[in-house]
Amino acid sequence: MHVEFAHLVTAVTISFSFFGGTEAFWRLLCDLSGVARIDPLISPGSVSAHAHNIYGGDAFGMTSSASDLAGSGCSSCQVVQDKSSYWTPAMYFQFGNGTLAAVPVAQHISYYKYTQLMVNGVLTNPSAFPFGLQMISGDTFQRNFSGLPVPDSPQPWSGNDITQANLERKAVGFNCMNYQCPGGCDEPSLYRHFLPTKDYLTAHCPDGIRMELVFPQCWNGKDLDSVDHKSHVAYASDLLNGGTCPPGFDHVLPQLFYETYTYPQDFYSEDGQFVISNGDPTGYGYHGDFIAAWDSGILEAALDQCGDGDPTGDTTLCPVFDIIDTSSQSTCHFKMPEQLANEDCTADRSTLPGNVQIEAGPGYVQKGAPSAAGPSPAPVIASSPIVPTLSFTSGSSASGTYLGNILFAEATTSTSTPPPTSTSTPSIYTPPPAAPTTTSTSTSIVPAPVPTTTTTLTSAPAQAPALSSATNIQYNTISTSTYTSAGALYEVIVVEEEIYVTVTATATPPSTSAGAGPMAAVVYPSSSVVQEAYERREERREREKRRHLMKLKQHHHHGHGHT
């Protein structure tokens, strides 16, 4: 028996034009170069403890230095002269039976923001990253936000808010994405410092989650690295909003801000939880790494020539940069080390890559959490993360400026009321077989209400085409309109996406290969049902990526830039 249905999605693209000045920045768009347990900073020459999403030059490897990266033959990021490496931990979904699947990534954006800081009482311009600078932002072992207010205190910050340890904790963000709600659904950057629960994401984030990270901007001016990869740099007192460099860090760097767009909605109708590859279901332990490997003089010239440039952050408008076409970006991949040749970190699996154990805290995770004893069963939601309830608030900026997707928060209060009912599309994912189970008591965190939308399923014509290629996806502009609010000109473009899918009602569950360990992929049987479900998931990932890129498309009106 076949069930035929039409999946109708309405995407809304919003363009912005602001009439005030802005800080300059560039949005460096990156495709995924690969997913692997590689980290040349923390685990040089050996396999990393957990999996990373990796972007940038294809010379990336276990022992990569800036000099190695400079010899890259290509980059998965947008600028030819940038061979730098950018990487963050991958994200997974753990089903109720304990098995795990990788959460797809649509795109990574590295913002290079021209932010002036106060240094010894003097407002100081940023200088280019020195070649070979290496640094890490975030703490992989962190699992709590204790001692700090939720939401953040109003800026400018002082006292306990501006210790380096607390600024590091506040440098992490998780932004709820909702393109279907014009005029109020863009949350402020770094507004939420924890990963929302699956129930909250399902109810309020129909277009996924944006994982955010801001790097230290103050440098001691002499060391390209330090033992902990952090001590040679420091955070400015107000993070994205600038502020002051602490004593001893009198060189200002460009502000580096990561945004990674992920699509957890593949799993919204499933029972389970989201977890980062380092075993963190809370998000407090999110982090990222960076090695600067720009061609000599390029970043300096860009800061000089494009420092007052396009307020939309369109990298292609800076004449200093040579731009890589998107097809070349998407086909640039680093060579997988021989030690990892048989490990596919994107495959469905019984444990996190590296057999990392899931640790929800709230205590600080001790090093050595990954088991050294070999494969062991993944817990079935062994413990639920304790995260606060944070009510929705739309983003704003004191200066009235919109910096790409960077929006600034206003102070708000938290609430604890049940969310409104949300209807989502049926799952297109066939979960892997169950791992051995354990049980424990979990804590329920009730999210606060925010605007939601409902996706409606309607009957398709009797001969609806099967979803086998992108040619079955059509985008139709329904309407366009403009309006002005708070000094901004908004253009709203409503796009209808219509897809017909044929689904077979019966399925044979996949089986695990004999002797499979933590690095083994789930082996699917020769079942057309399972294969069709897999193909539908892959098609959805590509569809969502195209939809996201449509959202980021630049528009121009009356001589003003839009994004």
Coordinates of C-alpha atoms in Angstrom, one line a residue:
M1 CA 0.0 0.0 0.0
H2 CA 1.2 3.5 -0.8
V3 CA 0.2 6.7 0.9
E4 CA 0.6 9.8 -1.3
F5 CA 0.7 13.3 0.1
A6 CA 1.8 16.8 -0.8
H7 CA 4.3 18.6 1.4
L8 CA 3.6 22.3 1.1
V9 CA 6.2 24.7 2.6
T10 CA 5.9 28.5 2.6
A11 CA 9.2 30.2 3.1
V12 CA 9.5 33.9 3.9
T13 CA 12.5 35.9 2.9
I14 CA 13.0 39.2 4.7
S15 CA 15.3 41.9 3.4
F16 CA 16.5 44.8 5.5
S17 CA 17.6 48.4 4.8
F18 CA 18.7 50.6 7.6
F19 CA 19.1 54.4 7.3
G20 CA 21.8 54.7 10.0
G21 CA 25.5 53.8 9.9
T22 CA 26.8 50.3 10.7
E23 CA 29.9 48.6 11.8
A24 CA 31.6 46.9 8.9
F25 CA 31.8 43.1 8.7
W26 CA 32.1 40.3 6.2
R27 CA 30.1 37.1 6.0
L28 CA 32.5 34.4 4.9
L29 CA 30.2 31.6 3.6
C30 CA 31.6 28.1 4.0
D31 CA 30.5 24.6 3.0
L32 CA 31.4 21.5 5.0
S33 CA 34.8 20.2 4.1
G34 CA 34.3 17.1 6.2
V35 CA 33.3 15.5 9.5
A36 CA 36.0 13.7 11.4
R37 CA 37.7 13.1 14.7
I38 CA 40.5 15.5 13.9
D39 CA 41.8 18.4 16.0
P40 CA 45.3 19.6 15.4
L41 CA 45.2 21.9 18.3
I42 CA 44.0 19.6 21.1
S43 CA 45.1 16.3 19.7
P44 CA 48.0 16.9 17.3
G45 CA 49.2 13.8 15.5
S46 CA 46.4 11.6 17.0
V47 CA 42.7 10.9 16.7
S48 CA 40.6 13.5 18.4
A49 CA 38.3 12.5 21.3
H50 CA 35.1 13.7 19.4
A51 CA 33.9 14.5 15.9
H52 CA 34.1 17.9 14.4
N53 CA 32.5 19.7 11.5
I54 CA 35.4 21.2 9.5
Y55 CA 35.5 24.1 7.1
G56 CA 38.3 25.8 5.1
G57 CA 41.5 24.7 3.4
D58 CA 41.8 21.1 2.2
A59 CA 45.3 20.7 3.7
F60 CA 43.6 20.3 7.1
G61 CA 44.8 17.2 9.1
M62 CA 46.0 15.9 12.4
T63 CA 49.2 17.9 12.4
S64 CA 48.1 20.9 10.3
S65 CA 49.8 24.2 10.9
A66 CA 49.2 27.5 9.2
S67 CA 52.1 26.8 6.8
D68 CA 50.5 23.5 5.9
L69 CA 47.1 25.2 5.3
A70 CA 48.7 27.8 3.1
G71 CA 49.5 25.0 0.7
S72 CA 45.9 24.0 0.3
G73 CA 44.7 23.4 -3.2
C74 CA 41.2 24.6 -2.5
S75 CA 39.0 25.9 0.3
S76 CA 35.4 25.2 1.2
C77 CA 35.0 28.8 2.3
Q78 CA 34.3 31.8 0.0
V79 CA 37.6 33.6 -0.5
V80 CA 40.5 32.2 -2.6
Q81 CA 43.1 33.9 -0.4
D82 CA 41.8 32.4 2.8
K83 CA 43.2 29.0 3.6
S84 CA 42.3 29.2 7.3
S85 CA 40.6 26.4 9.2
Y86 CA 37.4 26.7 11.2
W87 CA 35.9 23.8 13.1
T88 CA 33.3 23.0 15.7
P89 CA 31.9 19.8 17.3
A90 CA 29.2 18.0 15.3
M91 CA 25.6 17.6 16.5
Y92 CA 23.7 14.3 16.8
F93 CA 20.2 13.1 17.6
Q94 CA 19.9 10.3 20.1
F95 CA 16.7 8.3 19.6
G96 CA 14.7 6.9 22.6
N97 CA 16.2 3.5 22.0
G98 CA 19.8 4.9 22.4
T99 CA 20.9 5.0 18.7
L100 CA 22.3 8.2 17.2
A101 CA 22.2 10.0 13.8
A102 CA 24.1 13.0 12.6
V103 CA 22.2 16.3 12.4
P104 CA 22.7 17.8 8.9
V105 CA 24.5 21.2 8.5
A106 CA 23.2 23.6 5.8
Q107 CA 26.0 26.2 6.0
H108 CA 28.7 27.7 8.2
I109 CA 29.3 31.4 8.3
S110 CA 32.4 33.0 9.8
Y111 CA 31.8 36.7 10.4
Y112 CA 34.8 39.0 10.3
K113 CA 33.6 42.1 12.1
Y114 CA 35.5 45.4 12.2
T115 CA 34.9 46.3 15.9
Q116 CA 36.9 49.0 17.7
L117 CA 37.8 48.3 21.4
M118 CA 39.0 50.4 24.3
V119 CA 42.7 49.7 25.0
N120 CA 44.3 51.6 27.9
G121 CA 41.6 54.3 27.6
V122 CA 42.1 54.7 23.8
L123 CA 39.6 53.6 21.2
T124 CA 41.6 51.2 19.0
N125 CA 41.0 49.8 15.5
P126 CA 41.4 46.1 14.8
S127 CA 44.5 44.8 12.9
A128 CA 44.6 41.6 10.8
F129 CA 45.1 38.2 12.4
P130 CA 48.8 37.4 12.3
F131 CA 49.6 34.5 10.1
G132 CA 49.6 31.3 12.3
L133 CA 47.5 32.6 15.1
Q134 CA 45.6 29.7 16.8
M135 CA 42.9 29.9 19.3
I136 CA 39.9 28.2 20.9
S137 CA 36.6 29.6 22.2
G138 CA 34.4 27.8 24.6
D139 CA 35.0 24.9 27.1
T140 CA 34.2 21.4 26.0
F141 CA 33.8 20.2 29.7
Q142 CA 31.4 22.9 30.7
R143 CA 27.8 21.8 31.6
N144 CA 26.3 24.7 33.6
F145 CA 25.7 28.4 33.7
S146 CA 25.6 28.8 37.4
G147 CA 26.3 32.2 39.0
L148 CA 25.2 34.2 36.0
P149 CA 21.7 35.7 35.3
V150 CA 19.4 34.3 32.7
P151 CA 18.9 36.2 30.5
D152 CA 22.1 38.2 30.4
S153 CA 22.4 41.5 32.4
P154 CA 22.0 44.7 30.3
Q155 CA 25.3 45.9 28.8
P156 CA 27.8 47.4 29.4
W157 CA 28.8 44.6 31.7
S158 CA 31.0 44.9 34.8
G159 CA 32.0 42.9 37.9
N160 CA 31.3 39.1 37.7
D161 CA 30.0 39.5 34.2
I162 CA 33.4 40.3 32.7
T163 CA 35.7 37.7 34.2
Q164 CA 37.3 35.8 31.3
A165 CA 35.7 32.5 32.6
N166 CA 32.2 34.0 32.5
L167 CA 32.7 35.8 29.2
E168 CA 33.8 32.4 27.7
R169 CA 30.5 30.9 28.9
K170 CA 28.5 33.8 27.4
A171 CA 30.4 33.5 24.1
V172 CA 28.2 30.5 23.1
G173 CA 24.7 30.9 21.6
F174 CA 21.8 28.9 20.2
N175 CA 19.4 30.9 18.0
C176 CA 16.0 29.6 17.2
M177 CA 15.3 29.9 13.5
N178 CA 11.8 30.7 12.2
Y179 CA 11.7 32.2 8.6
Q180 CA 7.9 31.9 8.6
C181 CA 7.3 34.8 11.0
P182 CA 8.1 38.2 9.4
G183 CA 8.6 41.2 11.7
G184 CA 9.6 39.6 15.0
C185 CA 11.0 36.1 14.9
D186 CA 14.8 36.8 14.7
E187 CA 16.2 36.2 18.1
P188 CA 19.2 38.2 19.3
S189 CA 22.7 36.6 18.8
L190 CA 24.1 35.0 21.9
Y191 CA 20.7 35.5 23.6
R192 CA 20.5 31.9 24.7
H193 CA 23.6 30.2 26.0
F194 CA 22.2 26.6 26.1
L195 CA 20.8 24.2 23.6
P196 CA 17.0 24.2 23.9
T197 CA 15.3 20.9 24.6
K198 CA 13.8 18.9 21.7
D199 CA 10.3 19.8 22.8
Y200 CA 11.1 23.5 22.6
L201 CA 12.8 23.2 19.3
T202 CA 9.9 21.2 17.9
A203 CA 7.3 23.8 19.1
H204 CA 9.2 27.0 18.2
C205 CA 12.0 26.5 15.8
P206 CA 10.5 25.2 12.5
D207 CA 13.6 26.2 10.5
G208 CA 16.2 24.7 12.8
I209 CA 18.8 26.1 15.2
R210 CA 21.8 28.4 14.6
M211 CA 24.8 27.5 16.7
E212 CA 26.8 30.6 17.6
L213 CA 30.3 31.3 18.9
V214 CA 32.3 34.5 19.4
F215 CA 36.1 34.3 19.7
P216 CA 38.4 36.5 21.8
Q217 CA 39.3 39.8 20.2
C218 CA 42.1 41.0 22.4
W219 CA 45.7 39.7 21.8
N220 CA 48.9 39.9 23.9
G221 CA 50.7 40.9 20.7
K222 CA 53.5 38.3 20.9
D223 CA 52.3 34.7 21.2
L224 CA 50.6 32.9 18.3
D225 CA 49.4 30.2 20.6
S226 CA 49.5 29.1 24.3
V227 CA 49.5 25.8 26.1
D228 CA 45.7 26.0 26.6
H229 CA 45.2 27.7 23.2
K230 CA 43.4 30.5 25.1
S231 CA 45.8 32.4 27.4
H232 CA 47.4 34.5 24.7
V233 CA 44.0 36.1 23.8
A234 CA 41.1 37.5 25.8
Y235 CA 37.5 38.5 25.4
A236 CA 36.4 42.1 25.2
S237 CA 34.2 43.1 28.1
D238 CA 30.9 43.2 26.0
L239 CA 31.7 40.4 23.5
L240 CA 29.7 41.2 20.3
N241 CA 29.1 44.8 21.4
G242 CA 32.8 45.5 21.8
G243 CA 33.9 47.1 25.1
T244 CA 37.4 47.0 26.7
C245 CA 40.4 44.8 26.5
P246 CA 41.8 43.6 29.8
P247 CA 45.4 44.7 30.9
G248 CA 48.1 42.9 29.0
F249 CA 46.1 42.4 25.9
D250 CA 46.6 45.7 24.0
H251 CA 46.3 44.5 20.4
V252 CA 42.8 44.4 18.8
L253 CA 42.0 41.6 16.4
P254 CA 39.0 41.4 14.0
Q255 CA 36.0 40.0 15.8
L256 CA 35.5 36.4 14.6
F257 CA 32.0 35.1 15.1
Y258 CA 30.8 31.6 14.0
E259 CA 27.3 30.8 12.9
T260 CA 26.5 27.1 12.0
Y261 CA 23.1 26.5 10.6
T262 CA 21.8 23.0 11.4
Y263 CA 18.6 21.3 10.6
P264 CA 17.3 19.3 13.6
Q265 CA 13.8 19.3 12.2
D266 CA 14.5 15.9 10.5
F267 CA 14.0 14.5 14.0
Y268 CA 11.2 16.6 15.5
S269 CA 8.6 13.9 15.4
E270 CA 11.0 11.3 17.0
D271 CA 11.4 10.5 20.7
G272 CA 14.9 11.4 21.9
Q273 CA 17.3 14.3 22.6
F274 CA 19.9 16.3 20.7
V275 CA 23.5 16.0 21.9
I276 CA 26.8 17.6 20.7
S277 CA 29.6 15.2 19.7
N278 CA 31.6 15.9 22.9
G279 CA 28.8 14.2 24.9
D280 CA 27.1 17.5 25.8
P281 CA 23.2 17.6 25.7
T282 CA 23.2 21.1 27.3
G283 CA 25.1 23.2 24.8
Y284 CA 27.1 24.8 27.6
G285 CA 30.2 22.9 26.3
Y286 CA 29.9 24.0 22.7
H287 CA 33.2 25.4 21.4
G288 CA 35.3 26.1 18.3
D289 CA 38.8 26.3 16.9
F290 CA 40.6 28.6 14.5
I291 CA 43.9 28.7 12.6
A292 CA 44.6 31.9 10.7
A293 CA 46.1 31.2 7.3
W294 CA 45.3 34.2 5.1
D295 CA 47.6 35.0 2.2
S296 CA 50.0 37.8 3.1
G297 CA 48.6 41.3 3.1
I298 CA 45.1 40.3 2.0
L299 CA 43.3 40.7 5.3
E300 CA 45.1 43.9 6.1
A301 CA 44.1 45.3 2.7
A302 CA 40.5 44.3 3.3
L303 CA 40.4 46.0 6.7
D304 CA 41.8 49.2 5.1
Q305 CA 39.8 49.2 1.9
C306 CA 36.5 47.5 2.9
G307 CA 36.4 48.6 6.6
D308 CA 33.6 51.1 5.9
G309 CA 32.0 48.9 3.3
D310 CA 28.7 47.2 2.6
P311 CA 26.4 47.1 5.6
T312 CA 25.0 43.7 4.5
G313 CA 28.3 41.9 5.0
D314 CA 28.4 40.7 1.4
T315 CA 32.0 39.4 1.0
T316 CA 31.7 39.5 -2.8
L317 CA 31.5 43.3 -2.7
C318 CA 35.0 43.7 -1.2
P319 CA 37.4 44.2 -4.2
V320 CA 40.3 42.7 -2.3
F321 CA 38.9 39.2 -2.3
D322 CA 38.8 36.7 -5.1
I323 CA 35.6 34.7 -4.7
I324 CA 35.3 30.9 -5.1
D325 CA 32.2 29.7 -6.9
T326 CA 29.8 27.7 -4.8
S327 CA 30.3 24.5 -6.8
S328 CA 34.0 24.6 -6.1
Q329 CA 33.4 25.2 -2.4
S330 CA 31.0 22.3 -2.1
T331 CA 33.5 19.9 -3.7
C332 CA 36.6 20.9 -1.6
H333 CA 37.3 18.2 1.0
F334 CA 40.3 17.4 3.1
K335 CA 41.9 14.0 2.8
M336 CA 40.8 11.6 5.5
P337 CA 43.7 10.3 7.6
E338 CA 44.5 6.6 7.2
Q339 CA 43.7 6.0 10.9
L340 CA 40.1 7.2 10.2
A341 CA 39.5 5.7 6.8
N342 CA 36.9 3.2 8.1
E343 CA 35.1 5.7 10.4
D344 CA 32.2 7.6 9.0
C345 CA 31.1 10.2 11.6
T346 CA 27.9 11.0 9.6
A347 CA 26.6 7.4 9.6
D348 CA 24.0 6.2 12.0
R349 CA 25.6 4.5 15.0
S350 CA 25.2 3.0 18.5
T351 CA 27.5 5.4 20.2
L352 CA 28.9 8.9 19.6
P353 CA 32.1 8.8 17.5
G354 CA 35.0 7.8 19.7
N355 CA 32.6 6.2 22.2
V356 CA 32.2 9.5 24.0
Q357 CA 29.8 9.1 26.9
I358 CA 26.9 11.5 27.2
E359 CA 27.4 13.7 30.3
A360 CA 24.6 16.2 31.2
G361 CA 26.2 17.6 34.3
P362 CA 25.5 20.0 35.9
G363 CA 28.9 19.3 37.4
Y364 CA 32.1 20.1 35.3
V365 CA 33.0 17.1 33.2
Q366 CA 36.3 15.6 34.1
K367 CA 38.8 14.8 31.3
G368 CA 38.7 11.2 30.4
A369 CA 34.9 10.9 30.1
P370 CA 35.2 9.0 26.9
S371 CA 35.5 5.3 27.8
A372 CA 38.9 3.7 27.2
A373 CA 37.6 0.2 27.7
G374 CA 36.1 -0.1 24.2
P375 CA 32.5 -0.1 23.0
S376 CA 29.7 0.1 25.4
P377 CA 26.0 0.6 25.0
A378 CA 24.7 4.2 24.6
P379 CA 22.3 5.1 27.5
V380 CA 18.7 5.7 26.6
I381 CA 18.4 9.3 27.5
A382 CA 20.6 8.6 30.5
S383 CA 20.0 12.0 32.0
S384 CA 18.1 15.1 30.8
P385 CA 20.0 18.3 30.6
I386 CA 19.0 20.9 33.2
V387 CA 18.6 24.1 31.2
P388 CA 16.6 27.2 32.1
T389 CA 13.4 28.4 30.6
L390 CA 14.0 31.6 28.6
S391 CA 11.1 33.5 27.0
F392 CA 11.3 34.6 23.4
T393 CA 12.4 38.1 22.6
S394 CA 13.1 39.7 19.2
G395 CA 16.5 41.1 18.4
S396 CA 17.4 44.8 18.4
S397 CA 20.4 47.1 18.4
A398 CA 21.0 50.2 20.4
S399 CA 22.4 51.9 17.2
G400 CA 19.5 50.8 15.0
T401 CA 21.8 48.7 12.9
Y402 CA 21.4 45.2 11.5
L403 CA 24.6 43.4 11.0
G404 CA 23.8 40.5 8.7
N405 CA 22.2 38.0 11.1
I406 CA 23.8 39.6 14.2
L407 CA 21.1 41.1 16.4
F408 CA 21.5 42.4 19.9
A409 CA 19.4 41.5 22.9
E410 CA 17.4 43.6 25.3
A411 CA 17.0 42.4 28.9
T412 CA 13.8 40.4 29.5
T413 CA 12.4 38.2 32.2
S414 CA 11.9 34.4 32.1
T415 CA 8.6 32.6 32.3
S416 CA 7.5 29.1 32.7
T417 CA 4.3 28.3 30.9
P418 CA 3.3 25.5 28.6
P419 CA 3.9 26.1 24.9
P420 CA 1.1 26.4 22.4
T421 CA 0.3 23.3 20.4
S422 CA 2.4 22.8 17.2
T423 CA 1.8 20.5 14.3
S424 CA 4.8 19.2 12.4
T425 CA 5.3 17.1 9.3
P426 CA 5.6 13.3 9.6
S427 CA 9.2 12.0 10.1
I428 CA 11.1 11.0 7.0
Y429 CA 13.7 9.3 9.1
T430 CA 13.8 5.5 9.8
P431 CA 15.5 5.1 13.1
P432 CA 18.3 2.6 13.5
P433 CA 17.9 -0.5 15.6
A434 CA 17.8 -0.2 19.4
A435 CA 20.9 -0.4 21.5
P436 CA 20.7 -2.1 24.9
T437 CA 18.8 0.1 27.2
T438 CA 19.1 1.5 30.7
T439 CA 16.7 3.7 32.5
S440 CA 16.8 6.7 34.8
T441 CA 14.7 9.5 36.1
S442 CA 14.6 12.6 33.8
T443 CA 13.7 16.2 34.6
S444 CA 11.2 18.0 32.4
I445 CA 11.9 21.6 31.4
V446 CA 8.9 23.4 30.1
P447 CA 9.7 26.0 27.4
A448 CA 8.1 29.4 27.3
P449 CA 5.7 30.2 24.4
V450 CA 6.8 32.0 21.3
P451 CA 5.1 32.5 18.0
T452 CA 4.6 29.3 16.1
T453 CA 3.4 28.2 12.7
T454 CA 1.6 25.0 11.4
T455 CA 2.5 23.1 8.3
T456 CA -0.6 21.6 6.7
L457 CA -0.6 18.3 4.8
T458 CA -3.1 18.1 2.0
S459 CA -4.0 15.3 -0.4
A460 CA -2.0 15.1 -3.6
P461 CA -3.4 14.2 -7.0
A462 CA -3.6 10.5 -7.7
Q463 CA -0.6 10.5 -10.0
A464 CA 1.7 12.7 -7.9
P465 CA 5.4 12.3 -8.9
A466 CA 7.8 10.6 -6.6
L467 CA 10.5 12.7 -5.0
S468 CA 13.6 11.4 -6.8
S469 CA 15.5 14.6 -7.8
A470 CA 15.6 18.3 -7.3
T471 CA 13.5 18.8 -10.5
N472 CA 10.4 17.8 -8.5
I473 CA 10.9 20.9 -6.3
Q474 CA 9.3 24.1 -7.4
Y475 CA 9.6 27.6 -5.9
N476 CA 6.7 29.9 -6.6
T477 CA 6.6 33.5 -5.4
I478 CA 3.2 34.1 -3.8
S479 CA 3.6 37.8 -3.0
T480 CA 6.0 40.6 -2.2
S481 CA 5.5 43.6 0.0
T482 CA 7.4 46.2 1.9
Y483 CA 6.9 48.1 5.1
T484 CA 8.9 50.4 7.3
S485 CA 9.4 49.8 11.1
A486 CA 11.8 51.4 13.5
G487 CA 13.7 53.1 10.7
A488 CA 14.1 50.0 8.7
L489 CA 12.7 49.1 5.3
Y490 CA 11.5 45.5 5.2
E491 CA 10.9 43.6 2.0
V492 CA 8.9 40.4 2.5
I493 CA 9.0 37.8 -0.2
V494 CA 6.6 34.8 0.3
V495 CA 7.8 31.7 -1.6
E496 CA 5.8 28.5 -1.9
E497 CA 7.6 25.2 -2.2
E498 CA 5.5 22.3 -3.3
I499 CA 6.7 18.7 -3.2
Y500 CA 4.9 15.4 -3.9
V501 CA 6.2 12.4 -2.0
T502 CA 5.2 8.7 -2.3
V503 CA 5.6 6.8 0.9
T504 CA 5.3 3.1 1.3
A505 CA 3.4 2.2 4.4
T506 CA 5.4 -0.9 5.5
A507 CA 9.0 -1.0 6.3
T508 CA 11.7 -3.4 7.3
P509 CA 14.0 -2.1 10.1
P510 CA 17.7 -1.9 9.3
S511 CA 20.1 -4.2 11.0
T512 CA 23.5 -3.7 12.4
S513 CA 26.5 -5.4 10.9
A514 CA 28.0 -8.2 12.8
G515 CA 30.7 -7.2 15.3
A516 CA 29.9 -3.5 14.8
G517 CA 31.8 -1.3 17.2
P518 CA 31.6 2.4 17.9
M519 CA 33.1 3.3 14.6
A520 CA 30.9 1.0 12.5
A521 CA 28.1 2.4 10.4
V522 CA 24.6 0.9 10.5
V523 CA 24.1 -1.4 7.4
Y524 CA 20.8 -1.0 5.7
P525 CA 19.3 -4.2 4.1
S526 CA 18.4 -4.2 0.4
S527 CA 14.9 -2.9 1.2
S528 CA 13.4 -0.3 -1.2
V529 CA 11.4 1.1 1.6
V530 CA 14.4 1.9 3.8
Q531 CA 16.3 3.2 0.8
E532 CA 13.4 5.5 -0.2
A533 CA 13.3 6.9 3.3
Y534 CA 17.0 7.5 3.2
E535 CA 16.7 9.3 -0.1
R536 CA 13.8 11.4 1.1
R537 CA 15.9 12.5 4.1
E538 CA 18.8 13.4 1.8
E539 CA 16.5 15.3 -0.6
R540 CA 15.1 17.2 2.4
R541 CA 18.6 18.2 3.5
E542 CA 19.4 19.6 0.1
R543 CA 16.0 21.3 -0.1
E544 CA 16.5 23.0 3.3
K545 CA 19.9 24.1 2.3
R546 CA 18.6 25.8 -0.9
R547 CA 15.8 27.4 1.1
H548 CA 18.4 28.7 3.6
L549 CA 20.5 30.2 0.8
M550 CA 17.4 31.9 -0.6
K551 CA 16.9 33.5 2.8
L552 CA 20.5 34.8 2.7
K553 CA 20.2 36.2 -0.9
Q554 CA 21.1 39.9 -1.1
H555 CA 18.6 42.6 -2.2
H556 CA 19.2 46.2 -2.9
H557 CA 16.7 49.1 -2.8
H558 CA 17.3 52.8 -3.0
G559 CA 21.1 52.4 -2.9
H560 CA 20.9 50.6 0.5
G561 CA 22.1 47.0 1.1
H562 CA 19.7 44.3 2.3
T563 CA 20.1 40.9 3.9

